[in-house]
Coordinates of C-alpha atoms in Angstrom, one line a residue:
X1 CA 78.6 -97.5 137.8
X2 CA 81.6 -98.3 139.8
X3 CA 85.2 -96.8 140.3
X4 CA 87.9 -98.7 141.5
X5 CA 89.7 -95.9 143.3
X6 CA 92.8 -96.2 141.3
X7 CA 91.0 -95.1 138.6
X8 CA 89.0 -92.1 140.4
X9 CA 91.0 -88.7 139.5
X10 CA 93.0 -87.2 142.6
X11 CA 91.0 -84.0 142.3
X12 CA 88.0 -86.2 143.0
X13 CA 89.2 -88.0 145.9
X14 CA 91.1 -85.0 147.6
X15 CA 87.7 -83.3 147.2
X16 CA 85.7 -86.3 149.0
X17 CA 88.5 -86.1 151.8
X18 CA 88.4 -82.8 152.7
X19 CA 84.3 -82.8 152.9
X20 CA 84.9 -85.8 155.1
X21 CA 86.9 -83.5 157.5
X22 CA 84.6 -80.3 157.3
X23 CA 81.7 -82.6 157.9
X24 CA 83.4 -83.5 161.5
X25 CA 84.0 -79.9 162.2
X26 CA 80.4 -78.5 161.7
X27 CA 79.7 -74.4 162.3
X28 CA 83.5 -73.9 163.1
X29 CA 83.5 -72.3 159.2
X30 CA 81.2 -69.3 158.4
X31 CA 82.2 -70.5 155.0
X32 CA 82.5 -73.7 154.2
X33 CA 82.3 -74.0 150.7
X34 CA 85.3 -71.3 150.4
X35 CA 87.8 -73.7 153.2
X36 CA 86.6 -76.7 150.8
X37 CA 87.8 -74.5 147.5
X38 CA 91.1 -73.3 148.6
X39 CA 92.1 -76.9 150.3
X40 CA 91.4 -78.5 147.4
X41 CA 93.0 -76.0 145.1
X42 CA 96.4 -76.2 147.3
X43 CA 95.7 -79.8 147.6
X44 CA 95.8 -80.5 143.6
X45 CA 98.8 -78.1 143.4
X46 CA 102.0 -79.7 142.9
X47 CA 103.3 -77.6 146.1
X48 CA 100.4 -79.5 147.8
X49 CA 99.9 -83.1 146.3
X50 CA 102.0 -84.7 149.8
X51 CA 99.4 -82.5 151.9
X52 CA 96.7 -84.6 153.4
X53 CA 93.9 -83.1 155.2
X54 CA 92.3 -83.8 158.7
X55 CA 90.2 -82.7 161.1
X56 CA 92.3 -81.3 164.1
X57 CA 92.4 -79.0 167.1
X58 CA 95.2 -75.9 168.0
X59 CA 96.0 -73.9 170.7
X60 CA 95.2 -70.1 169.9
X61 CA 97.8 -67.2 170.9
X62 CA 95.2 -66.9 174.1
X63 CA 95.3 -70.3 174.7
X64 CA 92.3 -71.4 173.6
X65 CA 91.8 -74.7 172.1
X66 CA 89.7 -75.2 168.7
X67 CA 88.7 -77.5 165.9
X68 CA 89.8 -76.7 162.5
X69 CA 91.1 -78.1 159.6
X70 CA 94.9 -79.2 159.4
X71 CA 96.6 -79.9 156.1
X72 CA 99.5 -82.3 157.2
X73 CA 102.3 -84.0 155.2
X74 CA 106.0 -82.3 152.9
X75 CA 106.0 -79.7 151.0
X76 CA 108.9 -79.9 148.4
X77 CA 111.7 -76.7 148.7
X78 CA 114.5 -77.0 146.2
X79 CA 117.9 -75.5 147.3
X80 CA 121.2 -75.2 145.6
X81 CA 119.7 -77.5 142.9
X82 CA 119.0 -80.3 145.7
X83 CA 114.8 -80.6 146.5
X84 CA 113.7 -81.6 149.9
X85 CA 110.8 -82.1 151.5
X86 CA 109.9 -80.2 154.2
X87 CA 107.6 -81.3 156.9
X88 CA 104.6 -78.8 157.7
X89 CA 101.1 -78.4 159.3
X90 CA 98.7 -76.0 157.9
X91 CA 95.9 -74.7 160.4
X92 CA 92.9 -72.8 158.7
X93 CA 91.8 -71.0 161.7
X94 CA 87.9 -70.9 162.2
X95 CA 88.2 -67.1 161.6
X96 CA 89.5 -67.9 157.3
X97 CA 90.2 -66.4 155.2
X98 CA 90.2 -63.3 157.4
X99 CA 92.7 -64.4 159.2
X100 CA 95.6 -66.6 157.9
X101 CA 96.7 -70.2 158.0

């Protein structure tokens, strides 16, 4: 059975994308499943339906450099009646959810 992916639900392809990017960053989660649960559930949101996700490195407070997973794109912020959208990265540090993004 075949999807053209027009027709594939965004839930389903956000989902597929995010695996993609945990797949390139392998033991940098001790959870995996939870980073794949919470990206996709900010992912789906209408806060985070711009946000797309990719497998990155930051630079630590220490400066250390690590792998993680970045959620780039705009997040929409609505002031005096006028929305915009607002640039952002999100970093889940290796050390989520204990520490945060």
């Amino acid at each position: 059975f075949f999807f053209h992916e027009a027709t594939i639900p965004r839930i389903f392809m956000t989902d597929r994308s995010i695996y993609s990017c945990l797949q390139r960053l392998p033991g940098v989660y001790r959870d995996p499943p939870r980073i794949r649960r919470d990206a996709s559930s900010l992912l789906d949101s209408p806060v985070g339906r711009h946000l797309q996700p990719e497998a990155s490195s930051f630079v630590e407070n220490d400066g250390t450099t690590v792998k993680a997973l970045l959620l780039k794109g705009t997040v929409p912020m609505t002031y005096r009646g006028a929305t915009y959208n607002i640039p952002v990265d999100i970093y889940l540090p290796p050390t989520y959810p204990i520490r945060p993004p």
